[in-house]
Coordinates of C-alpha atoms in Angstrom, one line a residue:
X1 CA 138.4 130.3 119.8
X2 CA 135.7 132.9 119.0
X3 CA 134.1 132.4 122.4
X4 CA 134.8 134.2 125.6
X5 CA 137.7 132.6 127.6
X6 CA 136.5 132.0 131.1
X7 CA 137.8 130.1 134.0
X8 CA 136.9 128.2 137.2
X9 CA 138.8 126.4 139.9
X10 CA 139.1 122.6 139.6
X11 CA 137.0 122.6 136.4
X12 CA 138.1 121.8 132.9
X13 CA 137.9 125.5 131.7
X14 CA 140.7 128.0 131.1
X15 CA 141.5 129.6 134.4
X16 CA 140.4 133.2 134.8
X17 CA 143.2 135.7 134.7
X18 CA 141.4 137.2 137.7
X19 CA 142.3 134.8 140.4
X20 CA 141.8 136.5 143.7
X21 CA 145.0 137.9 145.1
X22 CA 147.1 137.2 142.0
X23 CA 149.9 139.7 141.8
X24 CA 150.6 138.8 138.1
X25 CA 147.0 139.4 137.1
X26 CA 146.7 142.7 139.1
X27 CA 149.9 143.9 137.4
X28 CA 148.6 143.0 134.0
X29 CA 145.4 144.8 134.6
X30 CA 147.3 147.9 135.7
X31 CA 149.0 147.9 132.3
X32 CA 145.7 147.6 130.6
X33 CA 144.2 150.4 132.6
X34 CA 147.2 152.6 131.6
X35 CA 146.3 152.0 127.9
X36 CA 142.7 152.9 128.7
X37 CA 143.5 155.8 131.1
X38 CA 141.5 158.3 129.0
X39 CA 138.2 156.6 129.8
X40 CA 136.5 154.3 132.3
X41 CA 136.6 150.7 130.9
X42 CA 133.2 150.0 132.6
X43 CA 131.5 152.8 130.9
X44 CA 133.1 151.9 127.6
X45 CA 131.9 148.3 127.9
X46 CA 128.4 149.1 129.2
X47 CA 127.5 152.3 127.3
X48 CA 125.1 154.8 128.7
X49 CA 121.9 154.7 130.8
X50 CA 118.9 152.5 130.3
X51 CA 117.2 155.2 128.4
X52 CA 120.1 155.4 126.0
X53 CA 120.0 151.7 125.6
X54 CA 116.3 151.9 124.6
X55 CA 117.0 154.8 122.2
X56 CA 119.8 152.8 120.6
X57 CA 117.5 149.8 120.3
X58 CA 114.9 151.9 118.5
X59 CA 117.4 153.2 116.1
X60 CA 118.6 149.7 115.3
X61 CA 115.3 147.9 114.9
X62 CA 116.2 146.6 111.5
X63 CA 119.6 145.2 112.6
X64 CA 118.1 143.8 115.8
X65 CA 115.3 141.8 114.1
X66 CA 117.5 138.6 113.9
X67 CA 118.5 138.8 117.5
X68 CA 114.9 139.5 118.6
X69 CA 113.7 136.5 116.7
X70 CA 116.4 134.4 118.3
X71 CA 115.5 135.6 121.7
X72 CA 111.8 134.9 121.2
X73 CA 112.7 131.4 119.9
X74 CA 114.6 130.7 123.1
X75 CA 114.3 127.2 124.6
X76 CA 113.9 128.7 128.0
X77 CA 110.9 127.2 129.9
X78 CA 109.6 129.7 132.4
X79 CA 107.5 127.1 134.1
X80 CA 110.6 125.1 135.0
X81 CA 112.2 128.0 136.9
X82 CA 113.2 127.2 140.5
X83 CA 114.2 130.3 142.5
X84 CA 117.1 130.3 144.9
X85 CA 116.4 130.6 148.6
X86 CA 118.0 133.5 150.5
X87 CA 120.6 131.0 151.8
X88 CA 121.3 129.7 148.3
X89 CA 121.7 133.3 147.0
X90 CA 124.3 134.0 149.7
X91 CA 126.1 130.8 148.9
X92 CA 126.2 131.7 145.2
X93 CA 127.5 135.2 145.9
X94 CA 130.3 133.9 148.0
X95 CA 131.3 131.4 145.3
X96 CA 131.2 133.9 142.5
X97 CA 133.0 136.6 144.4
X98 CA 136.1 134.5 144.4
X99 CA 136.3 134.7 140.6
X100 CA 135.5 138.4 140.2
X101 CA 138.2 140.2 138.3
X102 CA 140.2 143.0 140.0
X103 CA 138.6 145.5 137.5
X104 CA 135.2 144.8 139.1
X105 CA 136.5 145.2 142.6
X106 CA 138.0 148.5 141.6
X107 CA 134.9 149.8 139.8
X108 CA 132.4 148.8 142.5
X109 CA 133.5 151.1 145.3
X110 CA 132.4 148.7 148.0
X111 CA 132.0 145.0 148.5
X112 CA 128.3 145.6 149.0
X113 CA 127.8 147.1 145.5
X114 CA 129.4 144.1 143.9
X115 CA 127.3 141.8 146.1
X116 CA 124.1 143.6 145.0
X117 CA 124.9 142.9 141.3
X118 CA 125.8 139.3 142.0
X119 CA 122.6 138.9 144.0
X120 CA 120.5 140.0 141.0
X121 CA 122.3 137.5 138.9
X122 CA 121.6 134.7 141.4
X123 CA 117.9 135.7 141.6
X124 CA 117.5 135.6 137.8
X125 CA 119.1 132.1 137.3
X126 CA 117.6 128.8 138.3
X127 CA 118.9 127.4 141.6
X128 CA 120.2 124.3 139.8
X129 CA 122.2 126.2 137.2
X130 CA 125.4 128.3 137.4
X131 CA 126.2 130.8 134.7
X132 CA 129.8 131.3 135.9
X133 CA 131.1 128.0 137.1
X134 CA 128.7 125.6 135.5
X135 CA 130.7 124.7 132.4
X136 CA 130.0 125.1 128.7
X137 CA 128.0 121.9 127.9
X138 CA 124.6 123.5 128.3
X139 CA 122.7 126.8 128.3
X140 CA 121.9 128.6 131.5
X141 CA 118.7 130.6 131.0
X142 CA 117.8 134.0 132.4
X143 CA 114.5 134.3 134.2
X144 CA 114.8 137.9 135.3
X145 CA 114.1 141.2 133.5
X146 CA 114.3 141.4 129.7
X147 CA 114.4 144.4 127.4
X148 CA 111.1 145.3 125.9
X149 CA 112.1 145.7 122.3
X150 CA 114.3 142.7 121.6
X151 CA 113.9 140.4 124.6
X152 CA 117.5 140.5 125.9
X153 CA 118.5 139.5 129.4
X154 CA 118.9 142.6 131.5
X155 CA 119.3 143.9 135.1
X156 CA 118.7 147.2 136.7
X157 CA 121.6 148.7 138.7
X158 CA 122.9 152.0 140.0
X159 CA 126.4 152.6 138.8
X160 CA 129.0 154.1 141.2
X161 CA 128.8 157.9 141.1
X162 CA 125.2 157.9 139.8
X163 CA 121.9 158.1 141.6
X164 CA 119.6 156.9 138.9
X165 CA 119.0 153.3 138.1
X166 CA 119.9 152.1 134.6
X167 CA 119.4 149.0 132.6
X168 CA 122.3 146.9 131.5
X169 CA 122.6 143.7 129.5
X170 CA 123.3 140.7 131.7
X171 CA 126.0 139.2 129.4
X172 CA 127.9 142.5 129.4
X173 CA 127.8 142.5 133.2
X174 CA 129.1 139.0 133.4
X175 CA 131.9 139.8 131.0
X176 CA 132.9 142.9 132.9
X177 CA 133.1 141.0 136.2
X178 CA 134.5 137.7 135.1
X179 CA 136.3 138.0 131.7
X180 CA 140.0 137.5 131.3
X181 CA 142.0 140.6 130.3
X182 CA 142.4 139.3 126.7
X183 CA 138.7 138.6 126.3
X184 CA 137.8 141.9 127.9
X185 CA 140.0 143.9 125.6
X186 CA 138.4 142.2 122.6
X187 CA 134.9 142.7 123.9
X188 CA 135.5 146.4 124.4
X189 CA 136.0 146.7 120.6
X190 CA 132.5 145.3 119.9
X191 CA 129.4 147.5 119.5
X192 CA 127.6 148.6 122.7
X193 CA 124.9 146.0 122.2
X194 CA 124.2 142.7 123.9
X195 CA 126.9 140.2 123.1
X196 CA 126.0 137.4 120.8
X197 CA 125.8 134.0 122.4
X198 CA 127.6 131.1 120.6
X199 CA 124.6 128.8 121.3
X200 CA 122.3 131.1 119.4
X201 CA 120.0 131.7 122.4
X202 CA 120.0 135.3 123.6
X203 CA 118.3 134.4 126.8
X204 CA 121.2 132.1 127.7
X205 CA 123.6 133.8 130.1
X206 CA 126.2 131.1 130.4
X207 CA 129.5 133.0 130.6
X208 CA 131.2 130.3 128.5
X209 CA 128.7 130.9 125.6
X210 CA 129.5 134.7 125.2
X211 CA 130.9 135.1 121.7
X212 CA 133.7 137.4 120.7
X213 CA 132.2 137.6 117.2
X214 CA 130.8 140.9 115.9

């Protein structure tokens, strides 16, 4: 399959290789980290700061025209957005945390840092939709921040070891936190741009729709 392999519990998707407390998965990830010991996998996947992302976008205006057009032609209906309540955000975070890959728990130096990122994801997705556990039969639209030049789903975050806030593409965040080892390794080989969505809608953030295609 050319799409990201993802998983959930008791759902008809391939199980994540990141099941909480799985010794086999943790061991596999250690081997992967050994191969990548010369660099931080997160930084490799996410690239530089928000400013660098903007500079990169400016340099690639020609190549980004097709993705920009796709984003602008999104089927997302902003008027239909229903925000999660504080209680619903907390519930979503607790559910999603169970499927976070060990690489994310290692990178985010505290549980609070990971929860902050998950909270932003919960706030940007309709309360009736689930980008991680919702299945692959439909798009899950992003209602949070988008990049100015090409209308890509984005969030602002402060990475561990940094003090300045930077902009990161939502589908790259989702892949880093939830992708299986195999998919993650393939995604790291792709350009440091927003991943293509198999549904063709760049404002969709359904984890199951992230494509491994260049």
